[in-house]
Amino acid sequence: MTDGDAGGEGSGGRGSGEPLWAGRFTAAPAPEAHALGTSVHHDVRLAPHDVEASIAHVHGLEDAGLLTSDDAAALREALAEVGRRIADGEFVFDPADEDVHSAIERAVTDRLGDVGARLHAGRSRNDLVVTDLRLWLLAAGRRIDGVTTMLVRTLVARAREHAESVMPGTTHARAAQTVTLGHHLLAHAWALLRDLERLDQWAIRTSVSPLGAGALATSTLGLDPAASAARLGFVRAFDNSIDAVSDRDFVQEFLADAAISATHLSRLAADLARWTDPALGWAELDEAYTTGSSIMPQKRNPDTAELARAKAPRVAAAFVALTSVLHGLSLGYHRDLQEDKEPAFDAADTLELVLPALVGAVETVRFDAGAMRAAASEEGLYATDLAEVLVRGGVPFREAHRRTGELLKQLAASSRSMRDLTHEEWSSFGVPDGAALLDPDASVRARGGGGGPSPSSVVDQADAIGAWLAAR
Ligand code: ARG
């Protein structure tokens, strides 16, 4: 089976179905060796970038006087046509194709004969594959950036709605201190903002073109890597050809950033799952983001949140897989490096699945501010505020902590609560207005400093995040 539109004979003495490098060989690869080596089934995703990079290379060959303008135009046209056919699903891969780069070059050569055979001068699959992958990842990074930004905006919008909704803040998942729902939602937004910042910084390091590095040592052909870099929209060209073809730190860094991001998403998902647990009843996921049980008719399960939570480890695993491939690998291309793409694709795909689902879930989740406020009546939430009243009155904190703890112990022993304390009891304890202390709104307002949970701080944070996004 060859590309359906195969026109002329392959040139350079190459018969159909032979690998590009067959000249030095007498035997074809063993079928099981070929099965292990072929990567077309996944690296076909690089095809649009392979075409783009090949077209830039053709310009470079033309500029160097190695192609006539007619030949260059014919090559560019043939490359674009192959790209279109791959995109439309019309392209027929040859079972002998090792990878997408070989398939595209073969198809162009099948069509143009000798002119096609001029395409690969001064380049290697070693610089090509890594050029394609940088372009692919930069595009994926921009898409991920877009949906992450949507999620941040959604969190900010929901936080503004709930700037004044008090809720129990927890440590160890147990009542700790009062906060506002807006404050908690923005905690997730700030984490995602750092993910965006990481993506920005990663993109600067990734926007370096390897094209022209060749197999490892550039070429004698007078090509201009900077011009190719500019044509492909890279910020600049490589500084060292061995580094350009050997390192995959841009993939590793993408995977590290993606793993961090997936971790953040899993923690947002965990909060959604927890808050919407009917036993807690602080929120309800929209039906569209829940599923039923095949046996228990009453169930509405938070599968979206659960899967968003459970997808994080595979992204971290992708980082570990690539890091392990690179570990101890001497410089220069090794076929080991072919194992960079599947983890990269999988990590990007995973984020692109999880992020939109969380945007929808956060956008539509119905918070029960009343239930959260009711839960904020739990007295323990005010114990730290109480100790701090004593501190403001001059008591050393350790002493205030001890006195407050003892008060709670005595109340529990006599089955009373702080709400049962009389004005006199409060006063003798050193608190002028005990009732005000137990007011959830006053409690969050009292923590109104920068970065705190008070409603005004929530609005300030939301404004700051909005300004950060607007300035990008
Ligand atoms: N499919 C290969 C990869 O993904 C392309 C580079 C192959 N280079 C080579 N010298 N065999 O890494």
XYZ file of C-alpha atoms and ligand atoms in Angstrom:
484
model
C 0.000 0.000 0.000
C 1.449 3.366 -0.998
C 0.091 6.877 -0.813
C -3.003 6.742 -3.023
C -1.908 9.622 -5.210
C 1.631 8.354 -5.702
C 2.720 9.666 -9.074
C 6.308 9.222 -10.211
C 8.841 6.633 -9.222
C 10.735 7.288 -6.019
C 14.094 8.700 -7.034
C 17.569 8.003 -5.744
C 17.179 4.348 -6.762
C 14.736 3.811 -3.898
C 12.007 1.306 -4.538
C 8.538 1.691 -3.061
C 8.341 0.542 0.533
C 12.044 0.985 1.197
C 13.160 3.119 4.096
C 14.817 6.479 3.323
C 18.158 5.148 4.437
C 18.069 1.876 2.442
C 21.199 2.592 0.347
C 23.667 1.076 2.800
C 21.413 -1.930 3.543
C 20.722 -5.207 1.839
C 17.865 -6.430 4.027
C 14.627 -4.772 5.146
C 14.002 -4.438 8.892
C 12.544 -7.523 10.577
C 8.787 -7.038 10.917
C 8.984 -7.111 14.707
C 11.846 -4.585 14.700
C 9.801 -2.341 12.415
C 6.755 -2.773 14.662
C 8.822 -1.621 17.631
C 10.365 1.263 15.741
C 7.486 2.755 13.827
C 5.888 5.819 15.356
C 3.511 7.020 12.626
C 0.478 6.000 14.669
C 1.261 8.735 17.180
C 3.653 11.164 15.516
C 1.172 11.781 12.690
C -0.025 14.501 15.030
C 3.137 16.408 14.138
C 2.242 16.422 10.419
C 1.094 20.076 10.124
C 4.274 21.220 11.838
C 6.441 18.857 9.804
C 5.013 20.423 6.663
C 5.521 23.917 8.064
C 9.129 23.153 9.035
C 9.799 21.498 5.670
C 8.441 24.524 3.813
C 10.716 26.787 5.874
C 13.623 24.492 5.024
C 12.790 24.703 1.310
C 12.973 28.504 1.580
C 16.358 28.065 3.244
C 17.631 25.791 0.459
C 16.387 28.283 -2.124
C 18.066 31.204 -0.336
C 21.309 29.191 -0.232
C 21.099 28.685 -4.013
C 20.560 24.933 -3.669
C 17.108 24.934 -5.263
C 15.839 26.851 -8.279
C 12.825 28.979 -7.519
C 10.677 26.658 -9.685
C 11.814 23.573 -7.810
C 11.340 25.332 -4.485
C 7.818 26.371 -5.449
C 7.003 22.823 -6.584
C 8.315 21.401 -3.302
C 6.347 23.877 -1.203
C 3.195 23.133 -3.180
C 3.702 19.352 -2.858
C 4.357 19.652 0.881
C 1.228 21.734 1.408
C -0.785 19.220 -0.619
C 0.516 16.280 1.443
C -0.318 18.254 4.588
C -3.861 18.825 3.357
C -4.332 15.159 2.519
C -3.066 14.057 5.931
C -5.410 16.577 7.607
C -8.357 15.344 5.532
C -7.596 11.702 6.317
C -7.033 10.942 2.623
C -3.332 10.233 2.907
C -2.393 6.567 2.710
C 0.605 5.660 4.818
C 2.994 3.019 3.549
C 3.434 0.234 6.089
C 7.174 0.761 5.630
C 6.962 4.405 6.807
C 9.025 4.717 9.970
C 7.592 7.990 11.113
C 5.651 11.000 9.931
C 8.814 12.700 8.634
C 9.686 9.733 6.393
C 6.089 9.464 5.214
C 5.898 13.113 4.181
C 9.277 13.063 2.440
C 8.345 9.828 0.670
C 5.049 11.235 -0.552
C 6.713 14.398 -1.841
C 9.410 12.359 -3.578
C 6.846 9.966 -5.056
C 5.139 12.986 -6.551
C 8.111 15.092 -7.667
C 10.835 12.497 -8.300
C 14.307 14.096 -8.364
C 13.055 17.452 -7.128
C 11.561 15.703 -4.062
C 14.874 13.999 -3.464
C 16.472 17.440 -2.904
C 14.305 18.218 0.151
C 16.380 16.567 2.863
C 19.697 18.327 2.068
C 21.182 19.954 5.157
C 18.611 18.649 7.565
C 18.061 15.443 9.488
C 15.092 13.906 11.186
C 17.022 14.688 14.351
C 16.604 18.455 13.984
C 13.258 18.079 12.192
C 11.501 16.019 14.869
C 12.525 18.360 17.610
C 11.480 21.402 15.547
C 8.070 19.811 14.965
C 7.656 18.913 18.619
C 8.552 22.422 19.809
C 5.964 23.850 17.428
C 3.363 21.285 18.513
C 3.948 21.899 22.207
C 3.933 25.685 21.815
C 0.522 25.407 20.117
C -0.732 23.021 22.813
C 0.630 25.376 25.478
C -1.367 28.253 23.950
C -4.574 26.167 23.985
C -3.977 25.075 27.583
C -3.230 28.673 28.505
C -6.563 29.707 26.969
C -8.674 27.215 28.929
C -6.695 27.769 32.139
C -7.400 31.489 31.771
C -11.109 30.679 31.337
C -11.025 28.644 34.514
C -9.319 31.474 36.402
C -11.946 33.936 35.136
C -14.730 31.551 36.135
C -13.291 31.155 39.632
C -12.936 34.926 39.950
C -16.545 35.481 38.870
C -17.827 32.897 41.355
C -15.582 34.381 44.067
C -17.026 37.868 43.495
C -20.546 36.415 43.918
C -19.434 34.922 47.216
C -17.128 37.589 48.609
C -19.357 37.745 51.691
C -20.384 34.098 51.977
C -18.824 32.901 55.200
C -17.838 29.297 55.504
C -15.795 27.136 57.835
C -12.187 27.119 56.723
C -10.610 23.761 57.444
C -7.255 22.265 58.232
C -7.031 18.479 58.325
C -10.585 18.714 56.839
C -11.790 19.844 60.273
C -13.227 23.209 61.261
C -10.352 25.666 61.729
C -11.221 29.357 61.257
C -13.899 31.268 59.416
C -13.189 32.203 55.827
C -15.286 33.303 52.882
C -16.121 31.084 49.946
C -14.748 33.808 47.687
C -11.406 33.616 49.476
C -11.253 29.841 49.106
C -12.172 29.960 45.408
C -9.484 32.558 44.781
C -6.907 30.322 46.446
C -7.459 27.994 43.478
C -7.327 30.932 41.056
C -3.950 32.116 42.382
C -2.488 28.639 41.954
C -3.669 28.537 38.356
C -2.220 31.988 37.780
C 1.180 30.604 38.721
C 0.577 27.816 36.198
C -0.011 30.473 33.548
C 3.159 32.241 34.609
C 5.086 28.971 34.353
C 3.684 28.390 30.856
C 4.779 31.895 29.816
C 8.321 31.293 31.040
C 8.465 27.821 29.510
C 7.326 29.211 26.149
C 10.247 31.657 26.079
C 12.730 28.791 26.532
C 10.862 26.587 24.058
C 10.676 29.172 21.303
C 14.119 28.249 19.997
C 14.397 26.680 16.555
C 16.626 23.600 16.183
C 16.274 23.606 12.377
C 19.698 23.659 10.748
C 21.359 21.655 13.522
C 21.144 18.677 11.149
C 22.007 15.288 12.602
C 24.175 16.961 15.268
C 26.768 19.166 13.556
C 24.938 21.558 11.153
C 25.925 21.317 7.478
C 28.364 22.631 4.932
C 25.544 24.048 2.804
C 25.435 27.647 4.010
C 21.922 27.449 5.482
C 20.704 30.231 7.761
C 19.105 28.815 10.944
C 18.082 32.296 12.128
C 16.086 32.869 8.948
C 14.352 29.476 9.355
C 13.615 30.314 12.989
C 12.010 33.604 11.996
C 9.953 31.908 9.256
C 8.589 29.429 11.799
C 7.748 32.116 14.331
C 10.411 31.043 16.814
C 12.009 33.802 18.860
C 15.499 32.645 17.821
C 17.632 29.773 16.552
C 19.695 27.258 18.541
C 23.046 28.176 20.074
C 24.635 24.726 19.906
C 23.711 22.050 17.374
C 24.466 19.104 19.689
C 22.312 20.629 22.408
C 19.596 21.348 19.838
C 19.162 17.702 18.819
C 20.006 16.047 22.150
C 18.065 17.838 24.827
C 14.426 17.410 25.562
C 14.327 19.730 28.542
C 11.574 21.750 26.846
C 9.379 18.619 26.900
C 10.430 17.745 30.414
C 9.677 21.258 31.614
C 6.304 21.221 29.868
C 5.530 17.926 31.609
C 6.660 19.264 34.981
C 4.489 22.342 34.546
C 1.610 20.200 33.299
C 1.997 17.885 36.299
C 1.840 20.852 38.667
C -1.186 22.185 36.852
C -2.922 18.796 36.920
C -2.198 18.649 40.642
C -3.871 22.034 41.114
C -6.862 20.877 39.096
C -7.121 17.713 41.163
C -7.276 19.763 44.348
C -9.995 22.007 42.951
C -11.842 18.849 41.932
C -11.379 17.425 45.433
C -12.967 20.523 46.960
C -15.886 20.291 44.541
C -16.393 16.637 45.410
C -16.215 17.401 49.126
C -18.461 20.454 49.136
C -21.093 18.675 47.045
C -21.127 15.604 49.260
C -24.797 15.553 50.384
C -23.577 14.745 53.894
C -21.980 18.206 53.931
C -24.439 19.904 51.566
C -22.494 23.092 50.886
C -22.981 22.919 47.139
C -24.650 20.950 44.401
C -23.072 20.077 41.079
C -25.206 20.712 38.036
C -26.695 17.475 36.740
C -24.677 17.868 33.542
C -21.515 17.282 35.573
C -22.769 14.262 37.497
C -23.758 10.742 36.531
C -26.204 8.235 37.931
C -25.633 4.760 39.232
C -26.516 1.720 37.161
C -28.131 0.098 40.190
C -28.901 2.742 42.826
C -31.578 5.066 41.454
C -31.013 7.802 44.030
C -27.349 8.418 43.143
C -25.907 11.508 41.482
C -22.218 10.988 41.521
C -19.556 13.680 41.041
C -17.698 11.778 38.302
C -16.393 14.915 36.607
C -14.713 16.030 39.819
C -13.498 12.519 40.608
C -11.931 12.006 37.190
C -10.381 15.472 37.192
C -8.840 14.464 40.503
C -7.662 11.078 39.253
C -6.122 12.314 35.990
C -3.321 14.132 37.805
C -1.080 11.115 38.429
C -0.852 10.169 34.764
C 0.523 13.626 33.965
C 3.078 13.276 36.747
C 3.864 9.801 35.381
C 4.533 11.324 31.953
C 7.168 13.565 33.546
C 8.723 10.591 35.311
C 8.684 8.477 32.127
C 10.523 11.086 30.069
C 12.906 12.011 32.857
C 13.827 8.342 33.155
C 14.430 8.069 29.402
C 16.745 11.097 29.487
C 18.558 10.071 32.627
C 22.152 9.137 31.875
C 21.708 9.405 28.116
C 24.901 10.659 26.508
C 24.493 13.579 24.137
C 23.668 13.168 20.470
C 20.462 11.677 19.127
C 19.448 8.230 20.377
C 16.305 6.459 19.296
C 15.369 6.499 22.974
C 14.354 10.089 22.326
C 11.424 8.897 20.244
C 9.813 8.073 23.589
C 9.366 11.802 24.267
C 6.230 12.306 22.236
C 3.602 9.995 23.710
C 4.030 11.368 27.255
C 3.885 14.908 25.856
C 0.749 14.214 23.818
C -0.917 12.397 26.687
C -0.194 15.150 29.198
C -1.490 17.863 26.878
C -4.569 15.786 25.984
C -5.283 15.155 29.645
C -5.177 18.843 30.526
C -7.328 19.640 27.521
C -9.915 17.132 28.755
C -9.896 18.131 32.392
C -9.767 21.928 32.092
C -12.980 22.511 30.093
C -14.873 20.038 32.278
C -13.830 21.966 35.371
C -14.728 25.297 33.767
C -18.249 23.936 33.238
C -18.506 22.369 36.676
C -17.334 25.541 38.464
C -19.535 27.761 36.298
C -22.674 25.766 37.114
C -22.135 24.511 40.656
C -24.812 25.898 42.994
C -23.315 26.977 46.281
C -25.563 26.865 49.312
C -24.318 29.964 51.123
C -26.938 29.380 53.840
C -25.654 25.902 54.591
C -22.083 27.170 54.746
C -23.127 30.024 57.048
C -24.990 27.557 59.266
C -21.878 25.367 59.425
C -19.901 28.469 60.394
C -21.790 28.542 63.702
C -19.437 25.815 64.904
C -17.778 27.470 67.877
C -14.355 26.039 67.436
C -13.956 28.292 64.405
C -13.758 31.297 66.770
C -11.277 29.907 69.279
C -8.253 31.464 67.581
C -10.051 34.822 67.272
C -10.754 34.560 71.021
C -7.118 33.877 71.867
C -6.187 36.867 69.725
C -8.583 39.118 71.696
C -6.545 38.200 74.756
C -3.287 38.853 72.905
C -4.543 42.298 71.890
C -5.213 42.849 75.605
C -1.552 42.137 76.362
C -1.626 38.410 77.191
C 1.290 36.400 75.727
C -0.052 34.165 72.940
C 0.965 30.857 74.563
C -0.933 31.896 77.690
C -3.944 33.054 75.643
C -3.935 29.704 73.793
C -3.863 27.818 77.109
C -6.636 29.912 78.656
C -8.858 29.537 75.614
C -8.246 25.797 75.511
C -9.158 25.510 79.172
C -12.337 27.507 78.642
C -13.340 25.137 75.808
C -12.531 22.148 78.010
C -14.657 23.479 80.909
C -17.556 24.297 78.603
C -17.446 20.808 77.067
C -17.299 19.207 80.535
C -20.415 21.102 81.617
C -22.193 20.583 78.283
C -22.302 24.316 77.685
C -21.205 26.321 74.703
C -19.589 29.713 74.257
C -23.018 31.019 73.387
C -24.166 30.203 76.944
C -21.554 32.444 78.556
C -22.966 35.482 80.312
C -21.656 38.987 79.783
C -20.002 38.765 83.214
C -18.324 35.464 82.406
C -16.966 36.929 79.159
C -15.708 40.003 80.966
C -13.987 38.024 83.656
C -12.331 36.038 80.875
C -11.064 39.308 79.405
C -13.425 39.642 76.465
C -15.609 42.762 76.473
C -18.107 41.601 73.802
C -18.335 37.823 73.531
C -21.437 37.825 71.344
C -19.719 39.962 68.698
C -16.816 37.551 68.732
C -19.093 34.742 67.569
C -20.472 36.703 64.633
C -19.157 35.062 61.440
C -19.265 38.276 59.403
C -17.366 40.197 62.070
C -14.934 37.290 62.309
C -13.966 37.350 58.619
C -13.971 41.149 58.508
C -11.534 41.175 61.429
C -9.075 39.325 59.213
C -9.148 42.074 56.611
C -5.440 42.529 56.014
C -3.857 41.857 52.642
C -4.434 38.286 51.506
C -6.994 37.594 54.208
C -10.497 36.156 53.908
C -12.515 39.356 54.443
C -14.983 40.431 51.748
C -12.912 43.513 50.905
C -9.801 41.372 50.531
C -11.698 39.042 48.185
C -12.653 42.000 46.005
C -9.068 43.295 46.056
C -7.729 39.877 45.091
C -10.276 39.488 42.289
C -9.280 42.937 40.978
C -5.592 42.059 41.162
C -6.105 38.811 39.249
C -8.191 40.622 36.639
C -5.443 43.221 36.236
C -2.770 40.544 35.910
C -4.747 38.794 33.172
C -5.477 42.064 31.381
C -1.784 42.998 31.380
C -0.662 39.802 29.604
N 10.912 9.160 14.822
C 12.129 9.694 15.331
C 11.872 10.322 16.702
O 10.781 10.499 17.045
C 12.661 10.729 14.403
C 14.144 10.875 14.419
C 14.775 9.644 13.890
N 16.180 9.807 13.708
C 16.993 8.800 13.515
N 18.199 9.057 13.355
N 16.560 7.567 13.547
O 12.768 10.632 17.420
